[in-house]
Short mmCIF file of C-alpha atoms and ligand atoms in Angstrom, two decimals:
data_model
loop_
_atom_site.label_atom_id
_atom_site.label_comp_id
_atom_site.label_asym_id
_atom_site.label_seq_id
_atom_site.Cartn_x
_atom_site.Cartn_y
_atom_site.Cartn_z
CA UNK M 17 -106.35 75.12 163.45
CA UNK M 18 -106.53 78.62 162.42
CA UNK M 19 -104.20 81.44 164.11
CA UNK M 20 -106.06 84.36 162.55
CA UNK M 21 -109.29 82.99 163.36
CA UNK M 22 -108.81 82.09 167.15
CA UNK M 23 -106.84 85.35 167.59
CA UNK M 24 -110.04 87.24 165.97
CA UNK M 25 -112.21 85.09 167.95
CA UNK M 26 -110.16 86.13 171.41
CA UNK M 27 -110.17 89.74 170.71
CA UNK M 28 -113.88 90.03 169.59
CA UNK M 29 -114.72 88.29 172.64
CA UNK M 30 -112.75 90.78 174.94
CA UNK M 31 -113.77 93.74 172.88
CA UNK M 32 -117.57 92.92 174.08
CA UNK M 33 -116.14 92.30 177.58
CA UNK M 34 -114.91 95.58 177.18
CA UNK M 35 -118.23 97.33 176.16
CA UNK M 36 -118.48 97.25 172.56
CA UNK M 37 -121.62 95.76 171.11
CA UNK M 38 -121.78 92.12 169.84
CA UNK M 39 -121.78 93.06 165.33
CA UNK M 40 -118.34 94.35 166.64
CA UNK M 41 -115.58 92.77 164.15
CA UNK M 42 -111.71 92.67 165.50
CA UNK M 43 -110.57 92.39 162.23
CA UNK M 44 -107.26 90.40 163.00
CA UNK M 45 -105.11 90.23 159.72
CA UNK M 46 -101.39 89.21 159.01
CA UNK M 47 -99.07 91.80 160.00
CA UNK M 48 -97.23 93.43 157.02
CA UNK M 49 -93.79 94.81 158.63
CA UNK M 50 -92.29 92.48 161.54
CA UNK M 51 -91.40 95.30 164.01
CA UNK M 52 -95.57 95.14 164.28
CA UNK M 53 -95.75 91.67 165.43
CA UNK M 54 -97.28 88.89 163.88
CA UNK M 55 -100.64 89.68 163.32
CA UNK M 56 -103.09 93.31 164.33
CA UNK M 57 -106.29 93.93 165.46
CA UNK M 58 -107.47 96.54 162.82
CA UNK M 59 -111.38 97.23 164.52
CA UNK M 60 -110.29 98.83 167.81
CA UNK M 61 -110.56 102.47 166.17
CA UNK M 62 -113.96 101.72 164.45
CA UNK M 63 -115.53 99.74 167.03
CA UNK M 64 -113.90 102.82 169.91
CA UNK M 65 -115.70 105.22 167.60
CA UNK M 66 -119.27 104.12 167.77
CA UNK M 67 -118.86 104.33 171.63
CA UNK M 68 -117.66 107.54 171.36
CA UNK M 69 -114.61 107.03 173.10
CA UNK M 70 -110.37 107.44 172.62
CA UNK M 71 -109.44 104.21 170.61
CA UNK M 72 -106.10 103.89 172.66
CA UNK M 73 -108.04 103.79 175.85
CA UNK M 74 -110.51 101.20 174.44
CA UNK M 75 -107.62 99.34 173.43
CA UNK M 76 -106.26 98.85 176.90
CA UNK M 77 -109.57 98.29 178.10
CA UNK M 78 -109.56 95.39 175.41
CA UNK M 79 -106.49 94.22 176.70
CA UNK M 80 -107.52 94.29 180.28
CA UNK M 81 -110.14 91.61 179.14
CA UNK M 82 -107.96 89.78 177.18
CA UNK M 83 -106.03 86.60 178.76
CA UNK M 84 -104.13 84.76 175.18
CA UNK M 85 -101.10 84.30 177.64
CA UNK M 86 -100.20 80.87 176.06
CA UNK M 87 -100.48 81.95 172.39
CA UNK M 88 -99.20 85.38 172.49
CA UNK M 89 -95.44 86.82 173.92
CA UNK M 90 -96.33 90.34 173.87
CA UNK M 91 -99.58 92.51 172.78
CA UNK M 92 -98.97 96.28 171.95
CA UNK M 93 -101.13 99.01 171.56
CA UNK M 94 -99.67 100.82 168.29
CA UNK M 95 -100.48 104.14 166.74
CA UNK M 96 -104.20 105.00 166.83
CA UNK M 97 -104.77 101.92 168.41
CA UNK M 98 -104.17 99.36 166.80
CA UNK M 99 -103.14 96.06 168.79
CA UNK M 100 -99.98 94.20 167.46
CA UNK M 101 -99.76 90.41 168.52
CA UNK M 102 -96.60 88.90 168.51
CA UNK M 103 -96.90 85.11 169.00
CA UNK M 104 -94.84 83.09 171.54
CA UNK M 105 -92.33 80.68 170.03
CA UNK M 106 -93.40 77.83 171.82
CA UNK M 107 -96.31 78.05 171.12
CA UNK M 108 -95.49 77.65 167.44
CA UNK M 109 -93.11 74.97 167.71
CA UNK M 110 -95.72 72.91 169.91
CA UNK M 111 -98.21 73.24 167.15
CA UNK M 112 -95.92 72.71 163.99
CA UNK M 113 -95.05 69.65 166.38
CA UNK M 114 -98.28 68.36 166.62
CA UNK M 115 -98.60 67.85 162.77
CA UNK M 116 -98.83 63.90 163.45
CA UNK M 117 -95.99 61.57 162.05
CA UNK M 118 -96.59 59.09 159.36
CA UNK M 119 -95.46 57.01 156.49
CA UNK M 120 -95.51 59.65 153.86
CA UNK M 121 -92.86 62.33 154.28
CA UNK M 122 -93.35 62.18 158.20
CA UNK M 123 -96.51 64.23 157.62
CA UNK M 124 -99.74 63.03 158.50
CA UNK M 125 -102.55 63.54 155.93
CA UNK M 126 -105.63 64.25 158.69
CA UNK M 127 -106.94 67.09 157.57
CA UNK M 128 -110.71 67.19 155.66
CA UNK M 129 -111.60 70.66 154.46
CA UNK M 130 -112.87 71.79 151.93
CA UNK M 131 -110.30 74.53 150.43
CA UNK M 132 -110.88 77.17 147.83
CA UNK M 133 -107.73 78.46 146.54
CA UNK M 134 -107.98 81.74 144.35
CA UNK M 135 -104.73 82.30 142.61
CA UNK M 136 -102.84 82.79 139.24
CA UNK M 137 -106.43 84.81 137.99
CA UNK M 138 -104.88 86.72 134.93
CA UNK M 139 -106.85 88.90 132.52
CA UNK M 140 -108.11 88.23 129.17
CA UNK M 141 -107.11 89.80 126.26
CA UNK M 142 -103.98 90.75 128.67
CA UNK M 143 -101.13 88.35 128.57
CA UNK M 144 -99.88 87.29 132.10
CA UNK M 145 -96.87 88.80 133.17
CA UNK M 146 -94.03 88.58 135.87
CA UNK M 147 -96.76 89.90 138.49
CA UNK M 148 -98.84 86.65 137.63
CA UNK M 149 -95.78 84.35 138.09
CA UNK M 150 -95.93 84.70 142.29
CA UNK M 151 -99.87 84.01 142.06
CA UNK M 152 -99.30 81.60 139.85
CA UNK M 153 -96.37 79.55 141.47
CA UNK M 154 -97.10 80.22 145.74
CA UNK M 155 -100.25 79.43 145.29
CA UNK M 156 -99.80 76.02 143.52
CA UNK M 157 -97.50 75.21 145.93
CA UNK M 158 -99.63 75.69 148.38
CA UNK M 159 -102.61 73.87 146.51
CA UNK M 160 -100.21 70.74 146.85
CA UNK M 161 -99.38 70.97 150.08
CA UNK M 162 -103.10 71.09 151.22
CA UNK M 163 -103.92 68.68 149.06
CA UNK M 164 -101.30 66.46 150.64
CA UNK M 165 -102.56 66.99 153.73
CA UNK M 166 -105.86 65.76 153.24
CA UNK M 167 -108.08 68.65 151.96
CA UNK M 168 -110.30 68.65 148.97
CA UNK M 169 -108.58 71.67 147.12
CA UNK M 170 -110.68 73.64 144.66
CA UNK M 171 -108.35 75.68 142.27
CA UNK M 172 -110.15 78.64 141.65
CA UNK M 173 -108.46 80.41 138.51
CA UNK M 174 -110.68 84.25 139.26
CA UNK M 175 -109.78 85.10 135.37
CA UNK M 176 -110.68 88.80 134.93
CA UNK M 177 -112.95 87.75 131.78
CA UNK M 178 -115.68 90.76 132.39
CA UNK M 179 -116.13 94.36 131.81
CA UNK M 180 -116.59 96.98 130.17
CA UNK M 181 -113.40 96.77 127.57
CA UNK M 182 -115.03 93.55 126.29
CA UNK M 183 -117.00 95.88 123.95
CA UNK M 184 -113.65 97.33 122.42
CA UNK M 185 -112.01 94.34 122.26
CA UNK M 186 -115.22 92.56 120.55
CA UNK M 187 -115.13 95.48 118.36
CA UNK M 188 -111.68 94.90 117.05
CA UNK M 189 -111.66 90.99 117.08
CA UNK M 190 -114.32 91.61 114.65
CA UNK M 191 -112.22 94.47 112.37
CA UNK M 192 -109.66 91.81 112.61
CA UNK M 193 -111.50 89.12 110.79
CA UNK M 194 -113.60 91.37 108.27
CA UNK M 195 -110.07 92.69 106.95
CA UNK M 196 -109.14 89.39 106.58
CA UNK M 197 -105.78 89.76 108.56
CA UNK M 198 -105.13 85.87 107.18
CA UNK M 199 -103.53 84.05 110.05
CA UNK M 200 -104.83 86.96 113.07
CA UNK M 201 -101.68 87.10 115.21
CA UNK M 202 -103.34 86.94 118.66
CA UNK M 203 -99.98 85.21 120.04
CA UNK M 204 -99.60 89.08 121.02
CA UNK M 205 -102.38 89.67 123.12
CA UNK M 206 -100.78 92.98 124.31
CA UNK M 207 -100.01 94.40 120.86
CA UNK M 208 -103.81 93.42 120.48
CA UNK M 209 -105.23 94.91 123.25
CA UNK M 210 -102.81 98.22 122.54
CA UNK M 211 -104.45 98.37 119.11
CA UNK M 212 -107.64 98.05 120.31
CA UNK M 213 -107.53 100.97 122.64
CA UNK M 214 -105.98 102.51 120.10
CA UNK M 215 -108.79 102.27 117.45
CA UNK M 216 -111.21 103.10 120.39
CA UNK M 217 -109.65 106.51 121.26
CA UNK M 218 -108.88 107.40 117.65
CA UNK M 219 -111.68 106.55 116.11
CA UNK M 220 -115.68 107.84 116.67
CA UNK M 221 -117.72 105.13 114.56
CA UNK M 222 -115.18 102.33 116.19
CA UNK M 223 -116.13 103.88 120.01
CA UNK M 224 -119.64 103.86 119.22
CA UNK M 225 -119.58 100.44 118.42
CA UNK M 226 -117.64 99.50 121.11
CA UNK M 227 -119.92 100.88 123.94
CA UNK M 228 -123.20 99.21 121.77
CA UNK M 229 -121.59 95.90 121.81
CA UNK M 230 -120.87 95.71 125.99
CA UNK M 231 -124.46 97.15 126.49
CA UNK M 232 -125.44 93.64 123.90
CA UNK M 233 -122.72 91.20 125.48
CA UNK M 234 -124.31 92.08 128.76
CA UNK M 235 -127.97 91.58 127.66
CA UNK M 236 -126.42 88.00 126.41
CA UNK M 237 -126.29 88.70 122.70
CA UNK M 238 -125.00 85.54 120.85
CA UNK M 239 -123.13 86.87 118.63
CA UNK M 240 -121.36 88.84 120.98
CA UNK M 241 -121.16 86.27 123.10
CA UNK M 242 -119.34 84.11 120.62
CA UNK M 243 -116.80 86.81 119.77
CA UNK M 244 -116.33 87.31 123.60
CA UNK M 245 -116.20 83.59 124.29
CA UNK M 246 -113.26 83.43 121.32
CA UNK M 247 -111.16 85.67 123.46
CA UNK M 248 -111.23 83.94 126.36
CA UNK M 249 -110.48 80.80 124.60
CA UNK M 250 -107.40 82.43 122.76
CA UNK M 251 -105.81 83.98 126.19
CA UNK M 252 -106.63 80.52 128.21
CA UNK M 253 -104.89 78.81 125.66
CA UNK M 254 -102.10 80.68 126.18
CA UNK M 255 -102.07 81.32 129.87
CA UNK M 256 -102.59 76.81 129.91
CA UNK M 257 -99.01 76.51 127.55
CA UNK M 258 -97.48 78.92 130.40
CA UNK M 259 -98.89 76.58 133.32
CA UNK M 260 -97.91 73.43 131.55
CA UNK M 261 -94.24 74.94 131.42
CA UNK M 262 -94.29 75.72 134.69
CA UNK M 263 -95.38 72.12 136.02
CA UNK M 264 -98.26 74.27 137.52
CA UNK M 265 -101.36 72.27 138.08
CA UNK M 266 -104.07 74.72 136.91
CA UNK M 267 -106.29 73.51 133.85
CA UNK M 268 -108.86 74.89 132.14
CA UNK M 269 -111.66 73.36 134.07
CA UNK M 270 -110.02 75.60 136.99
CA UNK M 271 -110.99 78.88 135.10
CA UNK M 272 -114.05 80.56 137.32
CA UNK M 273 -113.64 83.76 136.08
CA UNK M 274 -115.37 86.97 136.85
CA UNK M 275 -118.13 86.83 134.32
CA UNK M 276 -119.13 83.67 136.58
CA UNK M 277 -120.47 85.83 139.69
CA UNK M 278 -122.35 87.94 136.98
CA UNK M 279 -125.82 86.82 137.30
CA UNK M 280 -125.41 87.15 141.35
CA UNK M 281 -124.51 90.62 141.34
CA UNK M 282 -128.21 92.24 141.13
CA UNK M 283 -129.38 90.46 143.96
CA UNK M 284 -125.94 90.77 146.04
CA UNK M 285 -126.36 94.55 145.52
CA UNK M 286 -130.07 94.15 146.28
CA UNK M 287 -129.87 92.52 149.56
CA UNK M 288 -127.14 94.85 150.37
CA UNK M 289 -129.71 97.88 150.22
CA UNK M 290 -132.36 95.93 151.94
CA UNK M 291 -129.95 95.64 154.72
CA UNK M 292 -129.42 99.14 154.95
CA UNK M 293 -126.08 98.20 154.11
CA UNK M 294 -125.48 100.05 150.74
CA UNK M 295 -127.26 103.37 149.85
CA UNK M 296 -127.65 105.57 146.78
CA UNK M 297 -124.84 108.20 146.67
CA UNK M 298 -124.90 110.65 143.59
CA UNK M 299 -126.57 107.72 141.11
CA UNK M 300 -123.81 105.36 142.48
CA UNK M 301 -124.92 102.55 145.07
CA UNK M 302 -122.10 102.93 147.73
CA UNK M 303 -121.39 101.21 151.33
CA UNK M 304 -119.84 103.29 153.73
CA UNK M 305 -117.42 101.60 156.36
CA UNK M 306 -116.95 103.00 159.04
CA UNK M 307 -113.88 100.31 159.52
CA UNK M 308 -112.00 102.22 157.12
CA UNK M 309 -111.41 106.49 156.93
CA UNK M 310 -110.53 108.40 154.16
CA UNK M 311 -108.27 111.23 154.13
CA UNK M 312 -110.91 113.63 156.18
CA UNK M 313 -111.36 111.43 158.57
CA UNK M 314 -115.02 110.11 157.46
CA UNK M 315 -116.17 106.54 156.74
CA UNK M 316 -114.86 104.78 153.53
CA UNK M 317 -117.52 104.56 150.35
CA UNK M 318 -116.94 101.44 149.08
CA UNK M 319 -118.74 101.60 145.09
CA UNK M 320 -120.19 98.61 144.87
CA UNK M 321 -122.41 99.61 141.50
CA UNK M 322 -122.20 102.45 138.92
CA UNK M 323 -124.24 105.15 138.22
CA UNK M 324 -124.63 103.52 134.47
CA UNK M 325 -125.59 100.18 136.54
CA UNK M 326 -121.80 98.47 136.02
CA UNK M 327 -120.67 96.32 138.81
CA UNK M 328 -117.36 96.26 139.93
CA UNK M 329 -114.34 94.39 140.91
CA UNK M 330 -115.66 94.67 144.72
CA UNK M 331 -119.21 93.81 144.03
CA UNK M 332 -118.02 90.01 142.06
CA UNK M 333 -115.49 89.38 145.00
CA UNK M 334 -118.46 89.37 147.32
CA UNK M 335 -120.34 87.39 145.14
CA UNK M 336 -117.37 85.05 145.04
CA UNK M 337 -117.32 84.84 148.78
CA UNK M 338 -120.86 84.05 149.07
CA UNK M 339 -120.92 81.51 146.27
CA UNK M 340 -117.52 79.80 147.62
CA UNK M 341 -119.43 79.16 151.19
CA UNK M 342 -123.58 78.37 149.62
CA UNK M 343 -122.33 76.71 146.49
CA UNK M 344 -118.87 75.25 146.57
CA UNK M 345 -119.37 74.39 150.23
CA UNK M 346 -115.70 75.62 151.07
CA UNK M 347 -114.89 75.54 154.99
CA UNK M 348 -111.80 78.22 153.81
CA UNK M 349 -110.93 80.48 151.16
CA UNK M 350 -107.02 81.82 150.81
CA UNK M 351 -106.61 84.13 148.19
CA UNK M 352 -103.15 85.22 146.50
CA UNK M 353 -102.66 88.69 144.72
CA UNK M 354 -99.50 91.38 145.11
CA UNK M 355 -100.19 93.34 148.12
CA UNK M 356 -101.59 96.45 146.33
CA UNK M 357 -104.96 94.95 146.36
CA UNK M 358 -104.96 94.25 150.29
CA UNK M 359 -107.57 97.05 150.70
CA UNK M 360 -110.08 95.42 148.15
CA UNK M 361 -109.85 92.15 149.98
CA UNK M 362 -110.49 93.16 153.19
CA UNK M 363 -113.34 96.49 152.05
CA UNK M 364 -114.57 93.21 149.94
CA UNK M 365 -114.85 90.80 153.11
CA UNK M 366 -116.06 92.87 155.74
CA UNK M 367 -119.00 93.72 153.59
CA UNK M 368 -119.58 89.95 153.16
CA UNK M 369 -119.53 89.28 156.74
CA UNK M 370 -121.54 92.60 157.79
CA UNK M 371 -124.21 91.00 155.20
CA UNK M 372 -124.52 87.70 156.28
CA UNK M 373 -123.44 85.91 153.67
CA UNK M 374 -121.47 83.90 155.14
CA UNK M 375 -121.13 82.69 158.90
CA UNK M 376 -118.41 83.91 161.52
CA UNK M 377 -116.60 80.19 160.93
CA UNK M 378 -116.59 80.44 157.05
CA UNK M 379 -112.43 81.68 156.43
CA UNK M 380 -110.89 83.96 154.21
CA UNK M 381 -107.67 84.67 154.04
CA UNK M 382 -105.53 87.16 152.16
CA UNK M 383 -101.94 86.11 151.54
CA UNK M 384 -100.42 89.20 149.63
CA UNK M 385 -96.77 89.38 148.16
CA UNK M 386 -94.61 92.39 146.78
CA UNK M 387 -94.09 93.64 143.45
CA UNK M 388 -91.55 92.59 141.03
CA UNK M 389 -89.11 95.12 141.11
CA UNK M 390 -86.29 95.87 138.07
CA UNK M 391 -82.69 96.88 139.61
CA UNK M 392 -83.91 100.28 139.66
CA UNK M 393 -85.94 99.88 142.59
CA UNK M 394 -89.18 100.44 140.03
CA UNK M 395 -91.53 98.10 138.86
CA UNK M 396 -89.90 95.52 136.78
CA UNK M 397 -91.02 96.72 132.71
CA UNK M 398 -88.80 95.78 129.33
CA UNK M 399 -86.25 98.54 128.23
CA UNK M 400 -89.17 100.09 126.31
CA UNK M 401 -90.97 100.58 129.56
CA UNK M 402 -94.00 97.75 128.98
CA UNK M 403 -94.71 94.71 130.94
CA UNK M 404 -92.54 91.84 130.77
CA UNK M 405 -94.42 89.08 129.40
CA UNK M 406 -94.12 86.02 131.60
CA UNK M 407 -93.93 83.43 128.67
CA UNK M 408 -90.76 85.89 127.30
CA UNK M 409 -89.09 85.39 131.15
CA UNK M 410 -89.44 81.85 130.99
CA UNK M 411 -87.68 81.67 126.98
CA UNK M 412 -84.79 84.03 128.39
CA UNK M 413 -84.77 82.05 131.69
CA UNK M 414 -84.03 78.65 129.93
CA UNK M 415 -81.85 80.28 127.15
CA UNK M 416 -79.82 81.60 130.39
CA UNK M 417 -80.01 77.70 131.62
CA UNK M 418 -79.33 76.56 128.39
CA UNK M 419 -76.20 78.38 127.99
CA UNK M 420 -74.60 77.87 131.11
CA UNK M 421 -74.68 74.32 130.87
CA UNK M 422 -73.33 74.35 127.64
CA UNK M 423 -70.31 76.11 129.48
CA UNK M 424 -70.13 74.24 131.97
CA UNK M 425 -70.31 71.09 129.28
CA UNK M 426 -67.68 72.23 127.09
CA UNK M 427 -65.30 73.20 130.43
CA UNK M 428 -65.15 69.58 131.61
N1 LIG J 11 -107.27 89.45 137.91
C1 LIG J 11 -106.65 90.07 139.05
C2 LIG J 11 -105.30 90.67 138.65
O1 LIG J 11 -104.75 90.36 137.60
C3 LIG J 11 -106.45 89.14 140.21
C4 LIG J 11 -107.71 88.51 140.77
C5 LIG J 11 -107.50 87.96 142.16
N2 LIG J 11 -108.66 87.28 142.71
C6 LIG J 11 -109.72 87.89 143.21
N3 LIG J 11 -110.72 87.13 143.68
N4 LIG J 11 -109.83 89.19 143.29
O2 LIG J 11 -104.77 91.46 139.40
#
């Protein structure tokens, strides 16, 4: 039982009623600010576009065709024409009450899919901080829940273990050793990855390196490999003491980072061209959404590989999609990151789905959060202005605890 997906389902369905052709996607998503309802149809203005005609009108015409009466209180056509759905309250209390009774909790445990879970997914080399900590903790929650209720839950920790700072940071792991630093003090990843960038930008012969050890770590040099391999192992290490603190069920068997999808990405990119999909744009391979305008008004290039032949963040998320439906056999995918990356999720999905690769049934589902603010309204950084480490929140949080009881203690 899947709001988003019958609500996607409905409006597709009425948009071909109402003309448009049958690749047309409604693009239903979670509703960020209340006063827009509970959920909105985001592919009235694209689909209205390709028939050359004003989205708002479409948008009534879609509405005209649309009869969700027992799911839906009130549909609205907002703004360019966008539809906002705002669901009926019975309807949502029949369905939470249809969640069978039994022994356990009152809950009934009938549910059988197969459910990736992509959260927590901090970087190496890059301690996790406060931003991590929402990932990290909603989406174990939710793990357990769905677990509990029947599903076989994978835990899919998407560790940003790839790229093109590996180089740099191989580079400097290495200086580390050869000056013998005697017990390397990687418990500061940060201060690590500071110095690092430090050496890179001050220092010709160290850059030089740097960029000829990601071009060998991507050609699957071993010894790069190894060094690369040690830094993952050093930040998972630390990133499992954090989880083990936070009762948080993650381990390291969970970890399916980034560099995972890497051996995909060629022929992702490839079939993407053959489809007519992606194109060449100024040395860049680029897919241009129509879904989504940029400032002037013209369809959104979505980079999906470099002119230098990188991949990017986009291109391994659709890899991830694909390989979550062909290889994990997943029925659903729900996905946890701060709401800044909303646009890369959905730019990310729709090319998935305009591919093929996956079906209409597969789900994906973005579940986004806000930042962690300070008092000052800004994001939340130390007095210094860097990132709060999340395993230096947790020491103050249970020095806070610690204290306090010892008040409380010594008052009675
Ligand atoms: N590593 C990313 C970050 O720290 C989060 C990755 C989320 N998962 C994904 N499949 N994109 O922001």
């Amino acid at each position: 039982m899947n709001i988003q997906a019958i609500l996607n389902d409905e409006i597709k369905k009425a948009m071909i009623a109402a003309g448009a052709g049958s690749e047309v996607e409604a693009l239903v998503r979670q509703s960020n600010k209340i006063q827009f309802g509970d959920y909105q149809a985001n592919g009235i203005m694209g689909a209205a576009k390709k028939l050359g005609i004003n989205p708002r009108e479409f948008a009534q015409t879609v509405l005209d065709h649309l009869s969700i009466d027992d799911i839906a209180e009130k549909l609205e056509i907002a703004g360019p024409g966008f539809i906002n759905i705002f669901l009926k309250n019975e309807w949502i209390s029949k369905h939470a009450n249809q969640a069978n009774i039994s022994r356990t909790l009152g809950v009934n445990a009938a549910q059988n899919d197969t459910v990736v879970v992509d959260y927590s997914s901090p970087n190496v080399a890059k301690e996790m901080h406060v931003g991590h900590l929402r990932s990290t903790i909603i989406g174990d929650s939710v793990v357990r829940t769905l677990e509990f209720l029947g599903n076989t839950v994978i835990r899919a920790n998407h560790v940003g273990d790839w790229g093109t700072q590996f180089g740099m940071l191989i580079a400097y792991l290495e200086k580390v050793q050869n000056d013998d630093v005697k017990d390397l003090d990687l418990s500061d990843l940060e201060a690590f990855y500071r110095a690092a960038k430090h050496a890179y930008d001050s220092d010709e012969a160290f850059a030089k390196k740097s960029r000829n050890y990601v071009v060998k770590l991507q050609s699957g040099d071993e010894y790069c490999l190894t060094m690369w391999r040690k830094l993952v192992d050093i930040t998972m290490a630390q990133c499992q003491h954090t989880y083990d603190r936070l009762n948080v069920t993650l381990t390291r068997d969970d970890t399916m980072g980034e560099s995972l999808y890497n051996p995909m990405l060629p022929s992702i990119v490839q079939t993407l061209k053959d489809k007519g999909l992606a194109v060449e744009d100024d040395g860049a391979v680029v897919v241009f959404l129509d879904e989504f305008t940029n400032k002037a008004g013209d369809p959104m290039g979505v980079i999906i590989q470099k002119k230098d032949g990188g991949y990017l963040y986009t291109t391994t998320d659709i890899a991830a999609a694909a390989y979550r439906y062909h290889t994990l056999h997943a029925d659903r995918v729900i996905l946890f990151t701060d709401a800044r990356q909303t646009l890369h999720a959905q730019q990310a999905w729709l090319i998935t789905r305009k591919a093929g690769f996956v079906p209409d049934e597969f789900v994906m589902e973005h579940f986004t959060f806000g930042m962690m603010l300070g008092k000052d309204g800004k994001p939340f950084k130390t007095r210094t202005g860097g990132t709060v480490k999340l395993a230096d929140l947790l020491d103050e949080a249970i020095e806070r605890a610690t204290t306090l009881i010892e008040q409380k203690k010594s008052r009675s």
